Tab-separated table of C-alpha atoms in Angstrom:
chain	number	residue	atom	x	y	z
A	1	UNK	CA	0.000	0.000	0.000
A	2	UNK	CA	2.844	2.394	0.844
A	3	UNK	CA	4.390	1.736	-2.540
A	4	UNK	CA	1.149	2.626	-4.240
A	5	UNK	CA	0.845	5.906	-2.319
A	6	UNK	CA	4.480	6.676	-3.143
A	7	UNK	CA	3.848	5.933	-6.808
A	8	UNK	CA	0.798	8.196	-6.790
A	9	UNK	CA	2.784	11.152	-5.437
A	10	UNK	CA	5.671	10.555	-7.844
A	11	UNK	CA	3.161	10.575	-10.674
A	12	UNK	CA	1.595	13.827	-9.490
A	13	UNK	CA	4.948	15.567	-9.033
A	14	UNK	CA	6.103	14.347	-12.436
A	15	UNK	CA	3.184	15.948	-14.206
A	16	UNK	CA	2.909	19.065	-12.076
A	17	UNK	CA	5.801	20.647	-13.963
A	18	UNK	CA	3.640	22.464	-16.514
A	19	UNK	CA	4.824	24.926	-19.110
A	20	UNK	CA	3.878	28.552	-19.054
A	21	UNK	CA	4.892	31.103	-21.611
A	22	UNK	CA	5.239	34.372	-19.717
A	23	UNK	CA	7.732	36.330	-21.820
A	24	UNK	CA	5.987	39.213	-23.566
A	25	UNK	CA	7.022	42.186	-25.673
A	26	UNK	CA	8.167	45.301	-23.816
A	27	UNK	CA	7.028	47.532	-26.700
A	28	UNK	CA	3.322	46.956	-26.255
A	29	UNK	CA	0.779	45.407	-23.907
A	30	UNK	CA	-2.032	43.047	-24.759
A	31	UNK	CA	-4.877	42.828	-22.272
A	32	UNK	CA	-7.019	39.709	-22.694
A	33	UNK	CA	-10.131	39.257	-20.512
A	34	UNK	CA	-11.148	35.717	-19.648
A	35	UNK	CA	-14.945	35.958	-20.027
A	36	UNK	CA	-17.711	37.288	-22.245
A	37	UNK	CA	-21.459	36.995	-22.445
A	38	UNK	CA	-23.068	37.227	-25.911
A	39	UNK	CA	-26.325	38.448	-24.381
A	40	UNK	CA	-24.644	41.278	-22.486
A	41	UNK	CA	-26.011	44.826	-22.754
A	42	UNK	CA	-23.188	46.498	-20.845
A	43	UNK	CA	-21.622	49.343	-22.875
A	44	UNK	CA	-17.937	50.259	-22.699
A	45	UNK	CA	-16.729	53.426	-20.973
A	46	UNK	CA	-16.230	55.009	-24.418
A	47	UNK	CA	-19.885	54.362	-25.291
A	48	UNK	CA	-19.193	51.323	-27.496
A	49	UNK	CA	-22.396	49.245	-27.149
A	50	UNK	CA	-20.625	45.948	-27.931
A	51	UNK	CA	-18.357	45.568	-24.972
A	52	UNK	CA	-18.861	42.320	-23.108
A	53	UNK	CA	-21.098	40.655	-25.706
A	54	UNK	CA	-18.070	39.821	-27.863
A	55	UNK	CA	-14.698	38.389	-26.957
A	56	UNK	CA	-12.148	41.102	-27.686
A	57	UNK	CA	-8.635	41.959	-26.625
A	58	UNK	CA	-7.182	45.379	-25.951
A	59	UNK	CA	-3.822	46.348	-27.452
A	60	UNK	CA	-1.909	49.143	-25.808
A	61	UNK	CA	0.468	50.990	-28.201
A	62	UNK	CA	-0.884	49.249	-31.328
A	63	UNK	CA	1.612	51.219	-33.449
A	64	UNK	CA	4.298	48.873	-32.130
A	65	UNK	CA	2.377	45.816	-33.312
A	66	UNK	CA	3.612	44.403	-36.628
A	67	UNK	CA	1.301	41.390	-36.969
A	68	UNK	CA	-1.102	39.383	-34.860
A	69	UNK	CA	-3.000	36.108	-35.232
A	70	UNK	CA	-5.772	35.312	-32.768
A	71	UNK	CA	-7.229	31.801	-32.542
A	72	UNK	CA	-9.901	30.379	-30.274
A	73	UNK	CA	-10.251	26.609	-29.892
A	74	UNK	CA	-12.908	24.537	-28.202
A	75	UNK	CA	-12.358	21.708	-25.723
A	76	UNK	CA	-11.675	19.239	-28.541
A	77	UNK	CA	-9.174	21.584	-30.168
A	78	UNK	CA	-11.539	22.492	-32.997
A	79	UNK	CA	-10.947	26.011	-34.292
A	80	UNK	CA	-14.040	28.145	-33.604
A	81	UNK	CA	-12.653	31.596	-34.391
A	82	UNK	CA	-9.605	33.188	-35.987
A	83	UNK	CA	-8.649	36.675	-37.024
A	84	UNK	CA	-5.599	38.762	-37.822
A	85	UNK	CA	-7.291	42.000	-36.780
A	86	UNK	CA	-6.923	42.792	-33.084
A	87	UNK	CA	-10.051	44.994	-33.220
A	88	UNK	CA	-12.237	42.130	-34.387
A	89	UNK	CA	-14.188	40.289	-31.702
A	90	UNK	CA	-15.712	36.833	-31.454
A	91	UNK	CA	-19.505	36.787	-31.101
A	92	UNK	CA	-19.668	33.223	-29.715
A	93	UNK	CA	-20.754	31.602	-33.002
A	94	UNK	CA	-18.754	29.071	-35.024
A	95	UNK	CA	-16.115	31.088	-36.914
A	96	UNK	CA	-17.862	34.255	-35.794
A	97	UNK	CA	-20.581	34.022	-38.479
A	98	UNK	CA	-23.527	36.285	-37.709
A	99	UNK	CA	-26.580	34.042	-37.563
A	100	UNK	CA	-24.293	31.003	-37.528
A	101	UNK	CA	-24.310	28.083	-35.142
A	102	UNK	CA	-23.842	29.295	-31.558
A	103	UNK	CA	-21.145	27.625	-29.489
A	104	UNK	CA	-22.076	26.124	-26.143
A	105	UNK	CA	-21.408	27.765	-22.810
A	106	UNK	CA	-18.071	26.658	-21.389
A	107	UNK	CA	-14.317	26.862	-21.488
A	108	UNK	CA	-12.373	27.747	-24.634
A	109	UNK	CA	-8.681	28.242	-25.352
A	110	UNK	CA	-7.234	31.499	-26.608
A	111	UNK	CA	-3.942	31.502	-28.556
A	112	UNK	CA	-2.434	34.820	-29.646
A	113	UNK	CA	0.735	34.893	-31.747
A	114	UNK	CA	2.088	38.357	-32.391
A	115	UNK	CA	5.178	40.140	-33.660
A	116	UNK	CA	6.281	43.611	-32.568
A	117	UNK	CA	8.093	46.199	-34.689
A	118	UNK	CA	11.445	44.933	-33.368
A	119	UNK	CA	10.567	41.562	-34.989
A	120	UNK	CA	10.222	39.845	-31.630
A	121	UNK	CA	7.706	36.973	-31.765
A	122	UNK	CA	5.561	36.224	-28.726
A	123	UNK	CA	2.670	34.038	-27.726
A	124	UNK	CA	-0.171	34.305	-25.214
A	125	UNK	CA	-2.256	31.295	-24.205
A	126	UNK	CA	-5.098	31.338	-21.749
A	127	UNK	CA	-8.480	29.851	-20.926
A	128	UNK	CA	-11.543	31.958	-21.657
A	129	UNK	CA	-15.188	31.410	-20.722
A	130	UNK	CA	-18.255	31.815	-22.872
A	131	UNK	CA	-21.312	32.431	-20.682
A	132	UNK	CA	-24.899	32.059	-21.806
B	1	UNK	CA	-16.630	0.005	4.931
B	2	UNK	CA	-13.298	0.080	3.097
B	3	UNK	CA	-15.131	0.157	-0.218
B	4	UNK	CA	-17.037	3.271	0.777
B	5	UNK	CA	-13.775	4.872	1.886
B	6	UNK	CA	-12.280	3.939	-1.457
B	7	UNK	CA	-15.299	5.351	-3.265
B	8	UNK	CA	-14.968	8.659	-1.420
B	9	UNK	CA	-11.207	8.896	-1.674
B	10	UNK	CA	-11.085	8.002	-5.295
B	11	UNK	CA	-9.507	4.595	-5.170
B	12	UNK	CA	-10.433	1.884	-7.587
B	13	UNK	CA	-11.445	-1.511	-6.270
B	14	UNK	CA	-12.119	-4.142	-8.843
B	15	UNK	CA	-13.192	-7.690	-8.144
B	16	UNK	CA	-13.468	-8.706	-11.737
B	17	UNK	CA	-11.539	-7.741	-14.806
B	18	UNK	CA	-13.424	-9.663	-17.425
B	19	UNK	CA	-14.410	-6.797	-19.657
B	20	UNK	CA	-13.979	-7.754	-23.277
B	21	UNK	CA	-13.234	-4.123	-24.111
B	22	UNK	CA	-9.984	-4.481	-22.254
B	23	UNK	CA	-9.080	-7.002	-24.896
B	24	UNK	CA	-10.484	-5.236	-27.912
B	25	UNK	CA	-9.737	-1.611	-27.070
B	26	UNK	CA	-7.185	-1.220	-24.285
B	27	UNK	CA	-7.160	2.579	-24.667
B	28	UNK	CA	-10.717	2.619	-23.407
B	29	UNK	CA	-9.699	1.023	-20.116
B	30	UNK	CA	-8.466	4.433	-18.951
B	31	UNK	CA	-12.088	5.572	-18.714
B	32	UNK	CA	-15.024	4.231	-16.803
B	33	UNK	CA	-16.958	3.014	-19.761
B	34	UNK	CA	-20.455	2.917	-18.377
B	35	UNK	CA	-20.420	6.616	-17.583
B	36	UNK	CA	-20.106	7.303	-21.292
B	37	UNK	CA	-22.415	4.574	-22.500
B	38	UNK	CA	-24.884	3.205	-19.905
B	39	UNK	CA	-25.105	-0.073	-21.856
B	40	UNK	CA	-21.730	-0.985	-20.299
B	41	UNK	CA	-23.214	-0.912	-16.789
B	42	UNK	CA	-22.360	-4.108	-14.948
B	43	UNK	CA	-20.354	-5.453	-17.866
B	44	UNK	CA	-17.123	-5.314	-15.860
B	45	UNK	CA	-18.355	-7.956	-13.437
B	46	UNK	CA	-20.010	-7.981	-10.049
B	47	UNK	CA	-19.558	-5.298	-7.418
B	48	UNK	CA	-17.058	-2.912	-8.931
B	49	UNK	CA	-16.118	0.302	-7.125
B	50	UNK	CA	-13.874	2.434	-9.247
B	51	UNK	CA	-12.370	5.833	-9.663
B	52	UNK	CA	-10.605	7.748	-12.384
B	53	UNK	CA	-8.667	10.990	-12.140
B	54	UNK	CA	-7.730	12.839	-15.283
B	55	UNK	CA	-6.082	16.159	-16.080
B	56	UNK	CA	-6.169	17.991	-19.385
B	57	UNK	CA	-3.267	20.369	-19.770
B	58	UNK	CA	-3.183	22.850	-22.581
B	59	UNK	CA	0.368	24.086	-22.272
B	60	UNK	CA	-0.746	26.051	-19.268
B	61	UNK	CA	0.263	25.257	-15.742
B	62	UNK	CA	-0.982	22.326	-13.739
B	63	UNK	CA	-3.274	24.372	-11.471
B	64	UNK	CA	-5.232	25.687	-14.456
B	65	UNK	CA	-5.830	22.249	-15.917
B	66	UNK	CA	-9.267	20.792	-16.403
B	67	UNK	CA	-9.479	18.005	-13.859
B	68	UNK	CA	-12.105	15.295	-13.798
B	69	UNK	CA	-12.629	12.885	-10.957
B	70	UNK	CA	-15.199	10.138	-11.148
B	71	UNK	CA	-16.238	7.531	-8.626
B	72	UNK	CA	-18.678	4.780	-9.314
B	73	UNK	CA	-20.256	1.567	-8.173
B	74	UNK	CA	-21.733	-0.995	-10.522
B	75	UNK	CA	-22.918	-4.554	-10.335
B	76	UNK	CA	-24.923	-7.071	-12.335
B	77	UNK	CA	-27.688	-9.617	-11.682
B	78	UNK	CA	-27.980	-12.175	-14.464
B	79	UNK	CA	-28.616	-10.023	-17.547
B	80	UNK	CA	-29.273	-6.778	-15.697
B	81	UNK	CA	-26.666	-4.225	-14.727
B	82	UNK	CA	-27.117	-1.274	-12.389
B	83	UNK	CA	-24.717	1.427	-11.311
B	84	UNK	CA	-24.340	4.837	-9.747
B	85	UNK	CA	-21.651	7.329	-10.548
B	86	UNK	CA	-20.493	10.639	-9.193
B	87	UNK	CA	-18.307	12.938	-11.283
B	88	UNK	CA	-16.662	16.242	-10.458
B	89	UNK	CA	-15.077	18.394	-13.161
B	90	UNK	CA	-13.199	21.563	-12.403
B	91	UNK	CA	-12.269	24.134	-15.038
B	92	UNK	CA	-9.457	26.154	-13.478
B	93	UNK	CA	-11.550	26.864	-10.395
B	94	UNK	CA	-13.903	29.049	-12.473
B	95	UNK	CA	-16.438	26.534	-13.701
B	96	UNK	CA	-17.274	23.262	-12.043
B	97	UNK	CA	-19.733	20.477	-12.712
B	98	UNK	CA	-21.016	17.780	-10.394
B	99	UNK	CA	-23.026	14.829	-11.635
B	100	UNK	CA	-24.824	12.068	-9.788
B	101	UNK	CA	-26.106	9.432	-12.175
B	102	UNK	CA	-28.145	6.250	-12.037
B	103	UNK	CA	-27.473	3.721	-14.791
B	104	UNK	CA	-29.038	0.468	-15.877
B	105	UNK	CA	-28.432	-1.989	-18.667
B	106	UNK	CA	-29.781	-5.201	-20.142
B	107	UNK	CA	-27.764	-7.855	-21.961
B	108	UNK	CA	-29.121	-10.142	-24.696
B	109	UNK	CA	-27.181	-13.277	-25.557
B	110	UNK	CA	-27.591	-13.722	-29.326
B	111	UNK	CA	-25.463	-16.825	-29.749
B	112	UNK	CA	-22.207	-18.137	-28.319
B	113	UNK	CA	-19.790	-15.238	-27.925
B	114	UNK	CA	-22.154	-12.638	-29.426
B	115	UNK	CA	-23.968	-10.100	-27.256
B	116	UNK	CA	-26.245	-7.095	-27.567
B	117	UNK	CA	-26.425	-4.649	-24.675
B	118	UNK	CA	-28.764	-1.720	-24.113
B	119	UNK	CA	-28.626	0.914	-21.408
B	120	UNK	CA	-30.226	4.064	-20.067
B	121	UNK	CA	-28.998	6.678	-17.617
B	122	UNK	CA	-30.521	9.576	-15.725
B	123	UNK	CA	-28.453	12.098	-13.806
B	124	UNK	CA	-28.848	15.131	-11.588
B	125	UNK	CA	-26.268	17.792	-12.353
B	126	UNK	CA	-25.049	20.957	-10.694
B	127	UNK	CA	-22.987	23.539	-12.592
B	128	UNK	CA	-21.278	26.300	-10.616
B	129	UNK	CA	-19.560	29.510	-11.638
B	130	UNK	CA	-17.110	31.572	-9.588
B	131	UNK	CA	-17.902	35.052	-10.881
B	132	UNK	CA	-15.075	36.634	-8.850
B	133	UNK	CA	-12.477	34.944	-11.078
B	134	UNK	CA	-13.847	36.399	-14.308
B	135	UNK	CA	-12.600	39.515	-16.071
B	136	UNK	CA	-14.595	41.227	-18.817
B	137	UNK	CA	-13.570	43.655	-21.525
B	138	UNK	CA	-15.249	46.611	-19.792
B	139	UNK	CA	-12.709	46.358	-16.948
B	140	UNK	CA	-9.721	47.291	-19.109
B	141	UNK	CA	-8.376	50.677	-20.102
B	142	UNK	CA	-5.586	51.152	-22.615
B	143	UNK	CA	-2.178	51.881	-21.011
B	144	UNK	CA	-3.567	51.191	-17.540
B	145	UNK	CA	-4.815	47.622	-17.844
B	146	UNK	CA	-7.519	46.290	-15.594
B	147	UNK	CA	-8.738	49.090	-13.336
B	148	UNK	CA	-12.543	48.889	-13.196
B	149	UNK	CA	-15.064	46.561	-11.632
B	150	UNK	CA	-17.199	44.966	-14.325
B	151	UNK	CA	-20.682	46.366	-14.911
B	152	UNK	CA	-21.830	42.904	-15.921
B	153	UNK	CA	-24.629	41.793	-13.564
B	154	UNK	CA	-23.920	38.796	-11.362
B	155	UNK	CA	-25.414	35.670	-12.922
B	156	UNK	CA	-27.035	32.850	-11.030
B	157	UNK	CA	-23.944	31.084	-9.611
B	158	UNK	CA	-25.521	27.609	-9.547
B	159	UNK	CA	-27.592	25.821	-12.159
B	160	UNK	CA	-29.307	22.456	-11.619
B	161	UNK	CA	-30.467	20.261	-14.448
B	162	UNK	CA	-31.433	16.682	-15.315
B	163	UNK	CA	-29.742	14.825	-18.108
B	164	UNK	CA	-30.375	11.544	-19.909
B	165	UNK	CA	-28.256	9.114	-21.931
B	166	UNK	CA	-29.049	5.964	-23.872
B	167	UNK	CA	-26.814	3.504	-25.626
B	168	UNK	CA	-26.326	0.147	-27.257
B	169	UNK	CA	-23.406	-2.223	-27.911
B	170	UNK	CA	-22.750	-5.244	-30.051
B	171	UNK	CA	-19.697	-7.283	-29.091
B	172	UNK	CA	-18.062	-10.597	-29.795
B	173	UNK	CA	-14.621	-12.106	-29.207
B	174	UNK	CA	-13.055	-10.113	-32.057
B	175	UNK	CA	-14.342	-6.650	-31.323
B	176	UNK	CA	-17.206	-4.367	-30.464
B	177	UNK	CA	-19.199	-1.454	-31.791
B	178	UNK	CA	-21.101	0.926	-29.543
B	179	UNK	CA	-23.360	3.907	-30.073
B	180	UNK	CA	-24.644	6.198	-27.361
B	181	UNK	CA	-26.660	9.387	-27.303
B	182	UNK	CA	-25.596	12.008	-24.784
B	183	UNK	CA	-27.749	14.979	-23.710
B	184	UNK	CA	-30.797	13.153	-25.023
B	185	UNK	CA	-33.270	15.978	-24.310
B	186	UNK	CA	-30.736	18.832	-24.638
B	187	UNK	CA	-31.023	20.308	-21.121
B	188	UNK	CA	-30.649	24.036	-20.596
B	189	UNK	CA	-27.461	24.961	-18.773
B	190	UNK	CA	-27.088	28.706	-18.622
B	191	UNK	CA	-26.005	31.072	-15.884
B	192	UNK	CA	-27.711	34.117	-17.418
B	193	UNK	CA	-30.464	32.767	-19.672
B	194	UNK	CA	-32.488	31.128	-16.906
B	195	UNK	CA	-35.753	31.176	-18.810
B	196	UNK	CA	-34.173	29.110	-21.541
B	197	UNK	CA	-35.555	31.069	-24.465
B	198	UNK	CA	-32.244	30.810	-26.239
B	199	UNK	CA	-31.532	27.507	-27.988
B	200	UNK	CA	-27.803	28.166	-27.592
B	201	UNK	CA	-28.207	27.761	-23.827
B	202	UNK	CA	-28.702	24.002	-24.234
B	203	UNK	CA	-26.232	21.170	-24.150
B	204	UNK	CA	-26.341	19.782	-27.663
B	205	UNK	CA	-27.279	16.198	-28.387
B	206	UNK	CA	-24.161	14.185	-29.204
B	207	UNK	CA	-23.928	10.775	-30.847
B	208	UNK	CA	-20.788	8.908	-29.850
B	209	UNK	CA	-19.676	5.967	-31.957
B	210	UNK	CA	-16.952	3.659	-30.673
B	211	UNK	CA	-15.437	0.595	-32.241
B	212	UNK	CA	-12.515	-1.675	-31.448
B	213	UNK	CA	-11.138	-4.609	-33.401
B	214	UNK	CA	-8.549	-7.156	-32.395
B	215	UNK	CA	-5.914	-7.519	-35.104
B	216	UNK	CA	-2.950	-9.879	-35.240
B	217	UNK	CA	-0.458	-10.909	-32.570
B	218	UNK	CA	3.325	-11.110	-32.919
B	219	UNK	CA	5.041	-12.835	-30.006
B	220	UNK	CA	3.727	-10.975	-26.934
B	221	UNK	CA	2.544	-7.920	-28.837
B	222	UNK	CA	-1.136	-7.689	-29.661
B	223	UNK	CA	-2.330	-5.102	-32.222
B	224	UNK	CA	-5.743	-3.400	-32.295
B	225	UNK	CA	-7.643	-0.966	-34.513
B	226	UNK	CA	-9.744	1.752	-32.865
B	227	UNK	CA	-12.312	4.282	-33.985
B	228	UNK	CA	-14.133	7.013	-32.089
B	229	UNK	CA	-16.510	9.626	-33.459
B	230	UNK	CA	-18.485	12.415	-31.795
B	231	UNK	CA	-21.267	13.348	-34.181
B	232	UNK	CA	-22.975	16.718	-33.641
B	233	UNK	CA	-23.304	20.013	-35.476
B	234	UNK	CA	-21.095	22.158	-33.225
B	235	UNK	CA	-18.033	20.236	-32.207
B	236	UNK	CA	-17.622	17.023	-34.204
B	237	UNK	CA	-14.543	14.929	-33.556
B	238	UNK	CA	-13.216	11.651	-34.853
B	239	UNK	CA	-10.127	9.636	-34.357
B	240	UNK	CA	-8.920	6.451	-35.948
B	241	UNK	CA	-5.760	4.559	-35.302
B	242	UNK	CA	-3.920	1.511	-34.057
B	243	UNK	CA	-2.612	0.349	-30.731
B	244	UNK	CA	-0.200	-2.271	-29.534
B	245	UNK	CA	-0.196	-3.983	-26.170
B	246	UNK	CA	2.828	-5.786	-24.751
B	247	UNK	CA	1.907	-8.478	-22.225
B	248	UNK	CA	-1.149	-6.330	-21.285
B	249	UNK	CA	1.202	-4.086	-19.302
B	250	UNK	CA	2.555	-1.564	-21.777
B	251	UNK	CA	0.182	-0.021	-24.275
B	252	UNK	CA	1.134	2.425	-26.999
B	253	UNK	CA	-1.103	3.901	-29.635
B	254	UNK	CA	-1.248	6.452	-32.375
B	255	UNK	CA	-4.435	7.992	-33.764
B	256	UNK	CA	-5.190	10.506	-36.464
B	257	UNK	CA	-7.769	13.050	-35.299
B	258	UNK	CA	-10.271	15.040	-37.346
B	259	UNK	CA	-8.947	18.374	-36.088
B	260	UNK	CA	-5.843	17.652	-38.150
B	261	UNK	CA	-3.900	16.273	-35.266
B	262	UNK	CA	-2.002	13.252	-34.113
B	263	UNK	CA	-2.917	11.671	-30.824
B	264	UNK	CA	-0.239	9.597	-29.098
B	265	UNK	CA	-0.998	7.490	-26.061
B	266	UNK	CA	1.220	5.617	-23.656
B	267	UNK	CA	0.031	3.729	-20.639
B	268	UNK	CA	1.330	1.318	-18.095
B	269	UNK	CA	-0.527	-1.184	-15.962
B	270	UNK	CA	1.159	-2.598	-12.878
B	271	UNK	CA	-0.598	-5.924	-12.233
B	272	UNK	CA	0.651	-6.348	-8.681
B	273	UNK	CA	-0.488	-2.945	-7.406
B	274	UNK	CA	-3.337	-2.563	-9.955
B	275	UNK	CA	-2.119	0.899	-10.920
B	276	UNK	CA	-3.004	2.101	-14.361
B	277	UNK	CA	-1.316	5.328	-15.502
B	278	UNK	CA	-1.906	6.908	-18.869
B	279	UNK	CA	-0.328	9.732	-20.803
B	280	UNK	CA	-1.897	11.189	-23.919
B	281	UNK	CA	-0.525	13.980	-26.057
B	282	UNK	CA	-2.219	15.478	-29.050
B	283	UNK	CA	-0.156	17.273	-31.668
B	284	UNK	CA	-1.913	19.546	-34.135
B	285	UNK	CA	-0.582	19.756	-37.702
B	286	UNK	CA	0.206	23.277	-38.837
B	287	UNK	CA	1.260	23.842	-42.411
B	288	UNK	CA	2.410	20.226	-42.616
B	289	UNK	CA	4.604	20.648	-39.537
B	290	UNK	CA	3.685	19.173	-36.188
B	291	UNK	CA	2.793	21.822	-33.688
B	292	UNK	CA	2.990	21.334	-29.951
B	293	UNK	CA	-0.323	23.016	-29.231
B	294	UNK	CA	-2.472	20.016	-28.453
B	295	UNK	CA	-3.906	18.753	-25.207
B	296	UNK	CA	-1.777	16.821	-22.778
B	297	UNK	CA	-3.869	14.466	-20.708
B	298	UNK	CA	-2.724	12.381	-17.775
B	299	UNK	CA	-4.828	9.908	-15.871
B	300	UNK	CA	-4.413	7.588	-12.941
B	301	UNK	CA	-6.489	4.616	-11.870
B	302	UNK	CA	-5.828	2.470	-8.856
B	303	UNK	CA	-7.367	-0.948	-8.443
B	304	UNK	CA	-7.307	-3.458	-5.613
B	305	UNK	CA	-8.363	-6.994	-6.331
B	306	UNK	CA	-9.979	-9.007	-3.586
């Protein structure tokens, strides 16, 4: 029994060494929320009526951004949204099609690959939540 | 008493290991089959208390991983199988799901070595949301980052719903094929849309097809062919591939997945301590090169034989 318990803890320690990409560009900031609600009616501070009803990111100093690719994947790694425009948001439908098939409430994965004007390439990965 | 302790602690007791799926599809042994397809209920033998712990890592750290822990009891009387299962899934501490299910099955003996099984399951579910861990777009300001409280109203933090599954299996000594229907009546699971007027608030009906076939054997290595398909209109998924088992201890497999990926599985079963550990890594193809952006899944099952 002791051997089994020991094996269990070895197993847990072995797989607790996860990877996390934390290095980001110093020339710009990308702020990525982790939730949105397609039925939301909350406007942004600047009066933009579509604030929390789409999944969007905020880029600080966008002049220092050379290129960006945003992808959102579902739990089975199927691509549900992609764009190369940081101003474009995801409405919660498959591939963002208006009137398209709505995705289910739950956890999704955000992957952002971007390059700054100094040709540094960076990546952001995080979980996001679609709420219905 | 010790079985109840095992059930609560997440330890797997197993009095019988006669499941033909272990022969025809060893990759499926990492899961508790009857929780996916209720037709498997009782098919593992009499009085089985089991547990499975699984983590899905998406290149993020361990604490943010989706973890699933399931405990179950199942038994059979002649051709009838009954079982209960409890499952807890945690999505990074933000979303969680708890399920308590009741399962039953019936087995029909067609002829020697050929069986048909049917099953039905009903479950009570509780979904919970920790609103304090969410950040919305309206909280951010350029050059300052997150400075505001969200204006988003607090949703209902807990949602209860009933769910139903049904399934069938045909199996013989060479293989099996199984079909089950999950979310049979598409229950509404929404934290905001409580009145359920929005179709998108429902869990979609999913048809899961599974098949396993025993291929040839070379010395102590047995080869298998496997197929799995999730059929629905939002998130379809298929994989097909082969596996090899060495002395029923070491199992390796490779599967091609419909999201243009390659799924590799390694597992080890220690017969003396009844420990079954599995490691699965999915690689997604990108412009003909293998990318490292797939899911890493690790699971652990512990069994004690009487």
